[in-house]
Structures are given as C-alpha cells and as structure tokens.
C-alpha cells in the first residue's frame, strides 16, 4: 500500500477562479457586520474593535497590510475561534483569504 502512494505524482497547486465564488465573496466584503454590537456583548474587545476598524479602513484604501500582516491574521483567526455569527465568520474568512492572496502576490 505504501508503494501505491509513492507512485502518485506530485501535482502543483493551481489557482482556480470561479464566478459564483467571486460574486459571493464580493457580497460578503460589502455586507455590514455589527462589530460594535459584538463589542457591547463582550464578544470583541475594544482593542480588537479598533484593530478591525483600522484593518477595514486599510482594505478600503487598497493600501494593503504593509508590515502588519501577522497582527491582522492573529486578530482575524482569534475572532473566527470565538464568534458564531455566520455573517461574521464568512467576512473573517474572506478577509483571511484576501490576506493570503496579497501575501502570495507580493
């Protein structure tokens, strides 16, 4: 059985574009998320709320995340672990995907 595995050729990863997913992620990016409400409920700290607003502002300005990529990844992953709102999770995952895309293009 181990020999069968060795015979499978390594296939390089390829970027795949799909119109449905592109349209879906575009809708997720613009859908308002009640971050202030999450903060009032104690699900998001005031520091995390500040970082989220800073991140969103940078995303809108198309300035990228120069030098602060690790800070934002940690923030977004941490929020994914704590929040259960489908809209918030979709937004966070799309933002993480954007960060990975911008990092691989740099």
Coordinates of C-alpha atoms in Angstrom, one line a residue:
X1 CA 0.0 0.0 0.0
X2 CA 2.8 2.4 0.8
X3 CA 4.3 1.8 -2.7
X4 CA 1.0 2.8 -4.3
X5 CA 1.2 6.1 -2.6
X6 CA 4.7 6.7 -3.9
X7 CA 3.6 6.2 -7.5
X8 CA 1.2 9.2 -7.3
X9 CA 2.8 12.2 -8.9
X10 CA 3.0 15.5 -7.1
X11 CA 0.6 17.9 -8.5
X12 CA 1.4 21.6 -8.1
X13 CA -1.3 23.8 -6.5
X14 CA -3.2 25.9 -9.0
X15 CA -5.3 29.0 -8.6
X16 CA -8.9 28.4 -9.7
X17 CA -11.3 31.2 -10.5
X18 CA -15.0 30.6 -10.1
X19 CA -17.5 33.3 -11.0
X20 CA -20.0 32.1 -8.3
X21 CA -17.4 32.3 -5.5
X22 CA -16.1 35.6 -6.8
X23 CA -19.6 37.1 -6.7
X24 CA -20.3 35.5 -3.3
X25 CA -17.1 36.9 -1.8
X26 CA -17.8 40.3 -3.3
X27 CA -21.2 40.3 -1.5
X28 CA -19.5 39.2 1.8
X29 CA -17.0 42.0 1.6
X30 CA -19.7 44.7 1.5
X31 CA -22.2 43.2 3.9
X32 CA -22.2 45.2 7.1
X33 CA -21.1 43.4 10.2
X34 CA -22.3 44.7 13.7
X35 CA -18.8 44.8 15.2
X36 CA -19.9 47.4 17.8
X37 CA -22.8 45.1 18.8
X38 CA -20.3 42.3 19.3
X39 CA -18.2 44.6 21.4
X40 CA -21.1 45.7 23.6
X41 CA -21.9 42.0 24.1
X42 CA -18.4 41.4 25.2
X43 CA -17.5 39.1 22.2
X44 CA -15.0 41.6 20.8
X45 CA -12.7 43.7 23.0
X46 CA -12.3 47.5 22.4
X47 CA -8.8 46.9 21.2
X48 CA -10.0 44.3 18.7
X49 CA -12.7 46.6 17.6
X50 CA -10.1 49.3 17.0
X51 CA -7.9 46.9 15.0
X52 CA -10.9 45.7 12.9
X53 CA -11.8 49.3 12.0
X54 CA -8.1 50.0 11.1
X55 CA -8.0 46.9 9.0
X56 CA -11.2 47.7 7.2
X57 CA -10.0 51.2 6.5
X58 CA -6.8 49.9 5.0
X59 CA -8.7 47.4 2.9
X60 CA -10.9 50.2 1.5
X61 CA -7.9 52.4 0.7
X62 CA -6.3 49.4 -1.1
X63 CA -3.0 50.1 0.8
X64 CA -2.5 46.5 1.7
X65 CA -1.3 45.5 5.1
X66 CA 2.4 46.6 5.0
X67 CA 4.3 45.1 7.8
X68 CA 1.2 44.4 9.9
X69 CA 0.1 41.1 8.2
X70 CA 0.8 38.9 11.2
X71 CA -1.1 41.3 13.5
X72 CA -4.2 41.1 11.4
X73 CA -4.0 37.4 10.8
X74 CA -3.9 36.7 14.5
X75 CA -6.8 39.1 15.1
X76 CA -9.0 37.5 12.3
X77 CA -8.2 33.9 13.3
X78 CA -8.8 34.7 17.0
X79 CA -12.2 36.2 16.1
X80 CA -13.1 33.1 14.0
X81 CA -12.5 30.9 17.0
X82 CA -14.8 33.0 19.2
X83 CA -17.7 34.2 17.1
X84 CA -20.5 32.1 15.9
X85 CA -22.3 34.5 13.6
X86 CA -22.4 33.1 10.1
X87 CA -22.0 36.6 8.5
X88 CA -19.1 37.5 10.7
X89 CA -17.4 34.2 10.1
X90 CA -17.8 34.5 6.3
X91 CA -16.4 38.0 6.4
X92 CA -13.4 37.0 8.5
X93 CA -12.6 34.0 6.3
X94 CA -12.9 36.1 3.1
X95 CA -10.5 38.7 4.7
X96 CA -8.1 35.9 5.6
X97 CA -8.2 34.7 2.0
X98 CA -7.5 38.3 0.8
X99 CA -4.5 38.5 3.1
X100 CA -3.1 35.2 1.8
X101 CA -3.7 36.3 -1.7
X102 CA -1.9 39.6 -1.2
X103 CA 1.0 37.9 0.6
X104 CA 1.5 35.4 -2.2
X105 CA 1.3 38.2 -4.8
X106 CA 4.0 40.2 -3.0

